[in-house]
Coordinates of N, CA and C in Angstrom, one line a residue:
M46 N -18.4 6.2 6.7 CA -17.6 6.0 5.4 C -18.5 6.5 4.2
R47 N -17.8 7.2 3.5 CA -18.4 8.0 2.3 C -18.6 6.9 1.1
K48 N -19.8 7.1 0.6 CA -20.3 6.1 -0.5 C -19.5 6.6 -1.7
I49 N -19.2 5.5 -2.6 CA -18.4 5.6 -3.7 C -19.6 5.7 -4.9
S50 N -19.7 6.8 -5.5 CA -20.6 7.3 -6.5 C -20.4 6.3 -7.9
L51 N -21.6 6.2 -8.8 CA -21.5 5.6 -9.9 C -20.5 6.3 -11.2
P52 N -20.2 7.4 -11.1 CA -19.2 8.0 -11.9 C -17.9 7.5 -11.7
Q53 N -17.6 7.6 -10.2 CA -16.4 6.9 -9.6 C -16.1 5.5 -10.1
I54 N -17.2 4.8 -9.8 CA -17.2 3.5 -10.3 C -16.8 3.1 -11.9
A55 N -17.6 4.1 -12.7 CA -17.4 4.3 -14.1 C -16.1 4.2 -14.6
T56 N -15.4 5.3 -14.0 CA -14.2 5.7 -14.1 C -13.2 4.7 -14.0
F57 N -13.3 3.9 -13.0 CA -12.4 2.9 -12.7 C -12.8 1.5 -13.3
V58 N -13.9 1.0 -13.9 CA -14.5 -0.1 -14.6 C -13.6 0.3 -16.0
A59 N -13.8 1.5 -16.5 CA -13.2 1.7 -17.8 C -11.7 1.5 -17.7
I60 N -11.0 2.0 -16.9 CA -9.4 1.8 -16.7 C -9.3 0.4 -16.8
L61 N -10.1 -0.2 -15.7 CA -10.0 -1.8 -15.6 C -10.2 -2.8 -16.7
S62 N -11.1 -2.2 -17.6 CA -11.4 -3.1 -18.9 C -10.2 -2.8 -19.8
I63 N -9.5 -1.6 -20.0 CA -8.5 -1.6 -20.5 C -7.3 -2.3 -20.2
V64 N -6.9 -2.4 -18.9 CA -6.0 -3.3 -18.0 C -6.2 -4.7 -18.7
L65 N -7.5 -5.2 -18.6 CA -7.8 -6.7 -18.7 C -7.5 -6.8 -20.3
V66 N -7.9 -5.9 -21.1 CA -7.8 -6.2 -22.5 C -6.3 -6.4 -22.7
L67 N -5.5 -5.6 -22.2 CA -4.1 -5.5 -22.3 C -3.6 -6.8 -22.0
A68 N -3.9 -7.2 -20.8 CA -3.3 -8.3 -20.2 C -3.5 -9.8 -20.9
A69 N -4.7 -9.8 -21.1 CA -5.3 -10.8 -21.9 C -4.4 -11.0 -23.4
G70 N -4.4 -9.8 -23.8 CA -3.8 -9.9 -25.2 C -2.4 -10.0 -25.4
T71 N -1.6 -9.5 -24.3 CA -0.3 -9.7 -24.0 C 0.0 -11.1 -24.0
A72 N -0.8 -11.7 -23.1 CA -0.6 -13.2 -22.5 C -0.8 -14.3 -23.9
W73 N -1.8 -13.9 -24.6 CA -2.0 -14.8 -25.9 C -1.2 -14.5 -26.7
A74 N -0.7 -13.3 -26.7 CA 0.5 -12.8 -27.8 C 2.0 -13.5 -27.5
T75 N 2.2 -13.7 -26.3 CA 3.3 -14.3 -25.8 C 3.4 -15.8 -25.6
L76 N 2.3 -16.3 -25.4 CA 2.4 -17.8 -25.0 C 1.2 -18.6 -25.8
G77 N 0.3 -17.9 -26.5 CA -0.6 -18.5 -27.0 C -0.4 -19.6 -28.4
A78 N 0.8 -19.1 -28.9 CA 1.3 -19.9 -29.9 C 2.2 -20.7 -29.7
L79 N 2.6 -21.0 -28.5 CA 3.6 -22.1 -28.0 C 2.9 -23.4 -28.1
R80 N 3.8 -24.7 -28.1 CA 3.1 -25.9 -28.1 C 2.9 -26.4 -26.8
L81 N 2.3 -26.2 -26.0 CA 2.4 -26.4 -24.5 C 1.2 -27.4 -24.1
G82 N 0.6 -28.0 -25.4 CA -0.3 -29.1 -25.2 C -1.5 -28.8 -24.1
D83 N -1.9 -29.6 -23.3 CA -2.9 -29.4 -22.4 C -2.6 -28.3 -21.5
F84 N -1.4 -27.9 -21.4 CA -1.0 -26.8 -20.1 C -1.1 -25.4 -21.1
R85 N -1.5 -25.2 -22.3 CA -1.4 -24.1 -22.7 C -2.5 -23.1 -22.1
G86 N -3.3 -23.7 -21.9 CA -4.7 -22.7 -21.3 C -4.2 -22.4 -19.8
I87 N -3.7 -23.4 -19.1 CA -3.1 -22.8 -17.8 C -2.1 -21.7 -18.0
A88 N -1.3 -22.0 -18.7 CA -0.1 -21.1 -19.1 C -0.6 -19.6 -19.4
V89 N -1.5 -19.6 -20.2 CA -1.9 -18.4 -20.6 C -2.7 -17.8 -19.6
V90 N -3.5 -18.3 -18.8 CA -4.2 -17.7 -17.9 C -3.3 -17.2 -16.5
A91 N -2.1 -17.9 -16.2 CA -1.3 -17.5 -15.3 C -0.5 -16.3 -15.8
A92 N -0.1 -16.2 -17.1 CA 0.4 -15.2 -17.7 C -0.2 -14.0 -17.7
A93 N -1.6 -14.0 -18.0 CA -2.7 -13.0 -17.8 C -2.7 -12.2 -16.4
A94 N -2.9 -13.3 -15.6 CA -3.1 -12.9 -14.0 C -1.6 -11.9 -13.7
V95 N -0.5 -12.2 -14.1 CA 0.6 -11.6 -13.9 C 0.7 -10.4 -14.7
F96 N 0.4 -10.3 -16.1 CA 0.3 -9.1 -16.8 C -1.0 -8.1 -16.1
L97 N -1.8 -8.8 -15.8 CA -2.8 -8.0 -15.0 C -2.4 -6.9 -13.9
V98 N -1.6 -7.6 -13.2 CA -1.2 -7.0 -11.8 C -0.1 -5.7 -12.5
A99 N 0.9 -6.4 -13.5 CA 1.8 -5.5 -14.0 C 1.0 -3.9 -14.7
Y100 N 0.0 -4.5 -15.5 CA -0.7 -3.2 -16.3 C -1.4 -2.3 -15.1
G101 N -1.7 -3.3 -14.3 CA -2.8 -2.4 -13.4 C -2.0 -1.5 -12.4
I102 N -0.9 -1.9 -12.2 CA 0.4 -1.0 -11.3 C 0.6 0.4 -12.3
T103 N 0.7 -0.2 -13.4 CA 0.9 1.0 -14.5 C 0.0 2.1 -14.7
A104 N -1.2 1.5 -14.8 CA -2.4 2.4 -15.0 C -2.8 3.2 -13.4
Y105 N -2.5 2.7 -12.4 CA -2.6 3.2 -11.1 C -1.4 4.3 -11.0
R106 N -0.2 4.1 -11.3 CA 0.5 5.3 -11.2 C 0.4 6.4 -12.2
L107 N -0.1 6.1 -13.5 CA -0.4 7.1 -14.4 C -1.5 7.9 -14.0
F108 N -2.6 7.0 -13.4 CA -3.5 7.9 -12.9 C -3.3 8.8 -11.8
L109 N -2.3 8.5 -10.8 CA -2.1 9.3 -9.8 C -1.0 10.3 -10.4
W110 N -0.3 10.3 -11.5 CA 0.5 11.1 -11.6 C -0.2 12.3 -12.5
L111 N -1.4 12.0 -13.3 CA -2.2 13.0 -13.6 C -3.2 13.4 -12.7
L112 N -3.5 12.8 -11.9 CA -4.4 13.6 -10.6 C -3.9 13.1 -9.5
P113 N -2.9 13.7 -9.0 CA -2.4 13.3 -7.7 C -3.1 13.4 -6.3
L114 N -2.9 12.5 -5.6 CA -3.7 12.4 -4.4 C -3.1 13.3 -3.1
P115 N -3.6 14.5 -2.5 CA -3.1 15.1 -1.5 C -3.1 14.4 -0.3
E116 N -2.1 15.0 0.6 CA -2.2 14.8 2.0 C -3.2 15.8 2.4
G117 N -3.7 15.4 3.9 CA -4.6 16.0 4.7 C -6.1 15.6 4.5
E118 N -6.9 16.4 4.9 CA -8.2 16.1 5.0 C -9.0 16.5 3.5
I119 N -9.8 15.3 3.2 CA -10.5 15.5 1.8 C -11.7 16.0 1.9
P120 N -12.2 17.1 1.5 CA -13.5 17.6 1.6 C -14.6 16.8 0.9
R121 N -15.8 16.9 1.3 CA -16.7 16.1 0.8 C -17.0 16.6 -0.6
G122 N -17.4 15.8 -1.6 CA -17.6 16.2 -2.9 C -16.6 17.0 -3.7
S123 N -15.5 17.1 -3.1 CA -14.2 17.4 -3.9 C -13.8 16.9 -5.0
R124 N -13.0 17.6 -5.7 CA -12.0 16.7 -6.8 C -11.3 15.6 -6.0
S125 N -10.5 15.8 -5.0 CA -9.8 14.8 -4.1 C -10.6 14.0 -3.9
E126 N -11.9 14.1 -3.4 CA -12.8 12.8 -3.1 C -12.8 12.0 -4.3
F127 N -13.1 12.6 -5.4 CA -13.1 11.6 -6.7 C -12.0 10.7 -7.0
I128 N -11.0 11.6 -6.9 CA -9.5 10.8 -7.3 C -9.5 9.5 -6.2
Y129 N -9.9 10.0 -4.6 CA -9.5 9.3 -3.8 C -10.6 7.7 -4.2
H130 N -11.6 7.8 -4.3 CA -12.6 6.7 -4.4 C -12.0 5.9 -5.7
V131 N -11.6 6.4 -6.9 CA -11.0 5.7 -7.9 C -9.8 5.0 -7.2
Y132 N -9.0 5.9 -6.6 CA -7.7 5.1 -6.0 C -8.1 4.1 -5.2
L133 N -9.1 4.0 -4.4 CA -9.7 3.2 -3.6 C -10.0 1.8 -4.3
L134 N -10.7 2.0 -5.4 CA -11.1 0.8 -6.0 C -10.1 0.1 -6.6
F135 N -9.0 0.7 -7.1 CA -7.6 0.0 -7.5 C -7.1 -0.8 -6.6
F136 N -7.0 -0.5 -5.3 CA -6.7 -1.0 -4.0 C -7.5 -2.2 -3.8
L137 N -9.0 -1.9 -3.5 CA -9.9 -3.1 -3.2 C -10.1 -4.2 -4.2
V138 N -9.9 -3.8 -5.4 CA -10.0 -5.0 -6.5 C -8.8 -5.5 -6.9
L139 N -7.5 -4.9 -7.0 CA -6.4 -5.2 -7.7 C -5.3 -5.8 -6.9
F140 N -5.0 -4.9 -5.8 CA -3.7 -4.7 -5.1 C -4.2 -5.5 -3.3
Y141 N -5.1 -5.2 -2.9 CA -5.3 -5.7 -1.4 C -5.3 -7.2 -1.5
P142 N -5.9 -8.0 -2.3 CA -5.9 -9.2 -2.2 C -4.5 -9.8 -2.3
L143 N -3.8 -9.1 -3.1 CA -2.1 -9.6 -3.4 C -1.4 -9.5 -1.6
M144 N -1.7 -8.4 -1.5 CA -1.0 -8.1 0.0 C -1.6 -9.0 1.1
R145 N -2.9 -9.2 1.0 CA -3.7 -9.9 2.3 C -3.4 -11.3 2.2
S146 N -2.9 -12.1 1.0 CA -3.0 -13.1 1.2 C -2.1 -14.1 1.7
G147 N -0.9 -13.3 1.7 CA 0.2 -13.9 2.4 C 1.1 -14.9 1.4
A148 N 0.6 -15.1 0.3 CA 1.2 -16.0 -0.8 C 2.3 -15.3 -1.4
V149 N 2.3 -14.0 -1.6 CA 3.6 -13.4 -2.5 C 4.9 -13.3 -1.4
P150 N 5.8 -13.9 -2.2 CA 7.1 -13.8 -1.3 C 7.7 -12.4 -0.8
V151 N 8.1 -12.4 0.3 CA 8.3 -11.2 1.0 C 9.3 -10.2 0.0
P152 N 10.5 -10.9 -0.9 CA 11.3 -9.9 -1.9 C 10.4 -9.5 -2.8
I153 N 9.3 -10.3 -3.1 CA 8.3 -9.9 -4.3 C 7.6 -8.8 -4.0
L154 N 7.0 -8.9 -2.7 CA 6.2 -7.7 -2.1 C 7.0 -6.6 -1.9
R155 N 8.2 -6.4 -1.4 CA 8.9 -5.3 -1.5 C 8.8 -4.7 -3.0
L156 N 9.0 -5.3 -4.1 CA 8.8 -4.7 -5.4 C 7.5 -4.2 -5.8
I157 N 6.4 -4.9 -5.3 CA 5.3 -4.5 -5.6 C 4.9 -3.2 -4.7
Y158 N 5.5 -3.1 -3.4 CA 5.1 -1.9 -2.8 C 5.9 -0.9 -3.3
L159 N 7.2 -1.0 -3.8 CA 7.9 0.3 -4.7 C 7.1 0.4 -5.5
A160 N 6.7 -0.4 -6.5 CA 6.0 0.0 -7.7 C 4.7 0.8 -7.5
L161 N 4.1 0.6 -6.3 CA 3.0 1.2 -5.8 C 3.0 2.8 -5.1
G162 N 4.4 3.0 -5.2 CA 4.6 4.4 -4.8 C 5.5 4.4 -3.3
A163 N 5.5 3.2 -2.4 CA 6.1 3.3 -1.1 C 7.8 3.6 -1.6
R164 N 8.4 4.5 -0.4 CA 9.7 4.9 -0.6 C 10.3 4.1 0.7
L165 N 10.9 3.0 0.2 CA 11.6 2.0 1.1 C 13.2 2.0 0.9
G166 N 13.9 2.1 2.1 CA 15.3 2.2 1.6 C 15.9 0.8 1.3
D167 N 17.3 0.8 1.3 CA 17.8 -0.8 1.0 C 17.9 -1.5 2.2
N168 N 17.5 -2.7 1.6 CA 17.5 -4.0 2.9 C 16.2 -3.8 3.7
T169 N 15.2 -2.9 3.1 CA 13.8 -2.9 4.1 C 12.8 -3.6 3.4
Y170 N 12.3 -4.4 4.3 CA 11.2 -5.3 3.8 C 10.0 -5.3 4.6
S171 N 8.9 -5.8 4.0 CA 7.7 -5.8 4.9 C 7.0 -7.0 4.2
S172 N 6.5 -8.0 5.6 CA 5.8 -9.2 5.3 C 4.2 -8.7 6.0
G173 N 4.3 -7.5 6.3 CA 2.9 -7.0 6.9 C 2.2 -6.1 5.4
I174 N 1.3 -5.3 6.0 CA 0.5 -4.8 5.0 C 0.6 -3.2 5.1
I175 N 1.0 -2.7 3.9 CA 1.1 -1.2 3.8 C 0.2 -0.6 3.0
L176 N -0.9 -0.1 3.5 CA -2.0 0.7 3.0 C -1.6 1.9 2.5
D177 N -2.3 2.4 1.4 CA -1.6 3.8 0.7 C -0.2 3.7 0.8
P178 N 0.6 2.9 -0.1 CA 2.0 3.2 0.1 C 2.5 4.5 -0.2
I179 N 1.9 5.6 -1.2 CA 2.4 6.6 -1.4 C 2.7 7.8 -0.4
F180 N 2.0 7.2 0.8 CA 2.2 7.9 1.9 C 3.1 7.4 3.2
V181 N 3.9 6.4 2.6 CA 4.6 5.6 3.9 C 6.0 5.7 3.2
E182 N 7.0 6.3 4.2 CA 8.6 6.3 3.8 C 8.8 5.5 4.9
I183 N 10.0 4.3 4.7 CA 10.7 3.7 5.5 C 12.3 3.9 5.2
G184 N 13.1 4.1 6.2 CA 14.5 4.0 5.8 C 15.2 2.7 5.5
S185 N 16.5 2.6 5.7 CA 17.0 1.2 5.3 C 17.3 0.6 6.4
N186 N 17.4 -0.8 6.1 CA 17.4 -1.8 7.0 C 16.6 -2.0 8.1
S187 N 15.3 -1.7 7.6 CA 14.2 -1.9 8.5 C 13.2 -3.0 8.2
I188 N 12.4 -3.4 8.9 CA 11.4 -4.6 8.7 C 10.0 -4.7 9.5
V189 N 9.1 -4.7 8.7 CA 7.8 -4.6 9.0 C 7.4 -6.0 9.3
G190 N 6.9 -6.5 10.2 CA 6.7 -7.9 10.7 C 5.3 -8.6 10.2
Q191 N 5.4 -9.8 10.2 CA 4.3 -10.6 9.7 C 3.0 -9.9 10.1
F192 N 2.0 -9.7 9.2 CA 0.7 -9.1 9.5 C 0.8 -7.9 10.2
A193 N 1.7 -7.2 10.2 CA 1.6 -5.7 11.0 C 0.9 -4.8 9.9
L194 N 0.4 -3.9 10.4 CA -0.5 -2.9 9.4 C 0.1 -1.3 9.6
L195 N 0.3 -0.8 8.5 CA 0.7 0.5 8.4 C -0.7 1.3 7.8
V196 N -1.2 2.2 8.3 CA -2.5 2.8 8.0 C -2.4 4.3 8.0
P197 N -1.9 4.8 6.7 CA -1.8 6.6 6.5 C -3.1 7.0 6.7
H198 N -4.4 6.4 6.2 CA -5.5 7.1 6.1 C -6.1 7.2 7.6
V199 N -7.2 7.9 7.7 CA -8.0 8.1 8.6 C -9.8 8.1 8.2
I200 N -10.2 7.2 8.4 CA -11.8 7.2 8.1 C -12.5 7.1 9.5
E201 N -13.1 8.2 10.0 CA -13.8 8.3 10.9 C -15.3 9.2 10.7
G202 N -16.0 8.0 10.7 CA -17.5 9.0 10.3 C -17.5 9.2 9.0
D203 N -17.4 10.7 8.9 CA -17.4 11.6 7.6 C -16.2 11.9 7.3
K204 N -15.2 11.8 8.2 CA -14.0 12.5 8.1 C -13.2 11.4 7.2
L205 N -12.6 11.9 6.3 CA -11.5 11.4 5.6 C -10.4 12.0 5.0
A206 N -9.1 11.6 5.7 CA -7.9 12.0 5.5 C -6.6 11.2 5.1
H207 N -5.7 11.7 4.8 CA -4.3 10.9 5.0 C -3.3 11.8 5.4
Y208 N -2.3 11.2 6.3 CA -1.4 11.6 7.0 C -0.2 10.7 7.0
P209 N 0.9 11.2 6.5 CA 2.4 10.1 6.2 C 2.7 9.5 7.6
I210 N 3.0 8.4 7.2 CA 3.7 7.8 8.1 C 5.3 7.5 7.7
R211 N 6.2 8.3 8.6 CA 7.6 8.2 8.5 C 8.4 7.2 9.3
I212 N 9.2 6.2 8.9 CA 9.8 5.4 9.8 C 11.5 5.4 9.2
G213 N 12.2 5.4 10.4 CA 13.5 5.6 10.2 C 14.3 4.5 9.8
N214 N 15.7 4.5 9.9 CA 16.4 3.4 9.7 C 16.6 2.6 10.8
D215 N 16.9 1.2 10.5 CA 17.3 0.1 11.4 C 16.0 -0.1 12.6
V216 N 14.8 0.0 12.3 CA 13.6 0.0 12.9 C 13.0 -1.3 12.8
T217 N 12.4 -1.9 13.9 CA 11.6 -3.3 13.9 C 10.2 -2.9 14.1
I218 N 9.4 -3.3 13.3 CA 7.9 -3.2 13.5 C 7.2 -4.5 13.8
G219 N 7.0 -4.7 15.1 CA 6.6 -6.4 15.3 C 5.4 -6.7 14.7
A220 N 5.5 -8.0 14.5 CA 4.4 -8.8 14.0 C 3.0 -8.3 14.5
H221 N 1.9 -8.3 13.9 CA 0.7 -8.1 14.4 C 0.3 -6.5 14.9
S222 N 1.4 -5.7 15.1 CA 1.3 -4.4 15.2 C 0.6 -3.7 14.3
C223 N -0.1 -2.5 14.8 CA -0.7 -1.5 13.6 C -0.3 0.1 14.1
V224 N 0.3 0.6 13.1 CA 0.9 2.0 12.9 C 0.0 2.9 12.4
L225 N -0.7 3.8 12.9 CA -1.6 4.7 12.6 C -1.2 5.9 11.7
A226 N -1.9 6.6 11.3 CA -1.7 7.8 10.6 C -0.9 8.7 11.1
G227 N -0.1 9.6 10.6 CA 0.8 10.7 11.1 C 1.8 10.3 12.0
V228 N 2.1 8.8 12.1 CA 3.3 8.4 13.0 C 4.6 8.7 12.3
T229 N 5.5 9.2 13.3 CA 6.9 9.2 13.0 C 7.7 8.2 14.0
I230 N 8.5 7.4 13.3 CA 9.6 6.6 14.1 C 10.9 7.0 13.8
G231 N 11.8 7.0 15.0 CA 13.1 7.4 14.8 C 13.9 6.1 14.4
D232 N 15.2 6.2 14.1 CA 16.1 5.2 14.0 C 16.3 4.4 15.1
R233 N 16.6 3.1 14.7 CA 16.7 2.0 15.7 C 15.4 1.7 16.7
A234 N 14.3 2.4 16.4 CA 13.2 2.3 17.7 C 12.7 1.0 17.3
I235 N 12.0 0.2 18.3 CA 11.0 -1.1 18.2 C 9.9 -0.8 18.5
V236 N 9.0 -1.4 17.7 CA 7.3 -1.4 18.0 C 7.2 -2.9 18.4
A237 N 6.8 -3.2 19.6 CA 6.5 -4.6 20.2 C 5.5 -5.3 19.4
T238 N 5.6 -6.4 19.2 CA 4.2 -7.4 18.6 C 3.0 -7.2 19.4
G239 N 2.2 -6.8 18.4 CA 0.8 -6.3 18.7 C 0.5 -5.2 19.1
A240 N 1.4 -4.4 19.3 CA 1.1 -2.7 19.6 C 0.2 -2.0 18.7
V241 N -0.3 -1.1 19.2 CA -1.1 -0.1 18.3 C -0.8 1.3 18.8
V242 N 0.1 1.8 17.7 CA 0.7 3.0 17.8 C 0.0 4.1 17.3
S243 N -0.9 5.1 18.2 CA -2.1 5.9 17.9 C -1.6 7.0 17.0
K244 N -2.7 7.7 16.2 CA -2.5 8.6 15.3 C -1.3 9.6 15.8
G245 N -0.6 9.9 15.0 CA 0.1 11.4 15.3 C 1.4 11.1 16.4
T246 N 1.3 10.1 16.9 CA 2.5 9.6 17.8 C 4.0 10.0 17.2
R247 N 4.8 10.3 18.0 CA 6.2 10.6 17.7 C 7.1 9.5 18.6
I248 N 7.7 8.5 18.1 CA 8.6 7.8 18.6 C 10.1 8.0 18.4
G249 N 10.9 8.3 19.5 CA 12.1 8.8 19.3 C 13.0 7.8 18.9
P250 N 14.3 8.2 18.7 CA 15.4 7.2 18.3 C 15.7 6.1 19.5
G251 N 15.7 5.1 18.9 CA 16.3 3.9 19.9 C 15.1 3.6 21.0
E252 N 13.9 4.2 20.8 CA 12.9 3.9 21.9 C 12.4 2.6 21.7
V253 N 11.6 2.0 22.5 CA 10.9 0.6 22.7 C 9.5 1.1 23.0
W254 N 8.3 0.7 22.3 CA 7.3 1.1 22.4 C 6.2 -0.3 22.4
G255 N 5.4 -0.6 23.2 CA 4.4 -1.5 23.1 C 3.0 -1.2 24.0
G256 N 2.2 -2.2 23.8 CA 0.7 -2.0 24.3 C -0.2 -1.6 23.4
V257 N -1.5 -1.4 24.0 CA -2.4 -0.9 23.4 C -3.3 0.0 24.2
P258 N -3.2 1.2 24.0 CA -2.6 1.9 23.0 C -0.9 1.9 23.4
A259 N -0.2 1.9 22.4 CA 1.4 1.9 22.8 C 1.8 2.9 23.5
R260 N 2.9 2.6 24.6 CA 3.4 3.6 25.0 C 4.7 3.2 25.4
R261 N 5.6 4.2 25.6 CA 7.0 4.1 25.7 C 7.2 3.0 26.9
L262 N 8.1 2.1 26.4 CA 8.4 0.8 27.2 C 10.0 1.1 28.0
K263 N 10.8 1.9 26.8 CA 12.2 1.9 27.2 C 12.6 3.1 26.6
A264 N 13.4 3.9 27.1 CA 14.0 5.2 26.5 C 14.9 5.0 25.2
G265 N 15.3 5.9 24.7 CA 16.1 5.8 23.5 C 17.5 5.5 24.0
A266 N 18.3 4.6 23.3 CA 19.8 4.4 23.7 C 20.7 5.1 22.2
G267 N 21.7 5.3 22.6 CA 22.7 5.8 21.7 C 22.9 4.7 20.6
P268 N 23.7 5.3 19.4 CA 23.5 4.0 18.2 C 24.5 2.8 18.6
D269 N 25.4 3.3 19.7 CA 26.6 2.1 19.8 C 26.0 1.5 21.1
E270 N 24.9 1.7 21.7 CA 24.6 1.1 23.0 C 23.5 -0.4 22.8

């Protein structure tokens, strides 16, 4: 694992400071003058937390719009590595605690993942954790089960890379399963509970996979079978 440098930390802290000021200022401007009695402080802090997430997502998307994070391997000391580490700090500090807590309702979690750049089709939800949402695409009517994990990045010693995960329509990703970088899953496929789908695996339409590492348990069937 590569070390995050002081310039990368300083860049993130500068952005975070602006976000904090905007969140606190907006919360006070909207609720500070209301007569809420002893609850005014609680209301302002709660509003500031909501605005912190909203402004944080806005700053994160603006950062990646100005400095896109590419697919593939990230060379040491490169511009892409600088972008990645600032991007990583956004996740570690602001977003990962929300995903990991289990306290965010699934419909709201869908909106957060969409805001973070995941491409989710209609009626697709995740009660698991989607890391690196900008590298994840899921079709319509699919579900990612409780505490399942989608991991589009590769961190192996000094190697650092991103390979997209692409999941089709009507797919079920079982609870506590793990789908690793570069995996493609066809329509109507099922990944069993607790399975670990290895990097670069191709799961065909209608197939059922399970185990550690995951292997095909059932061949694909037609859409009407």
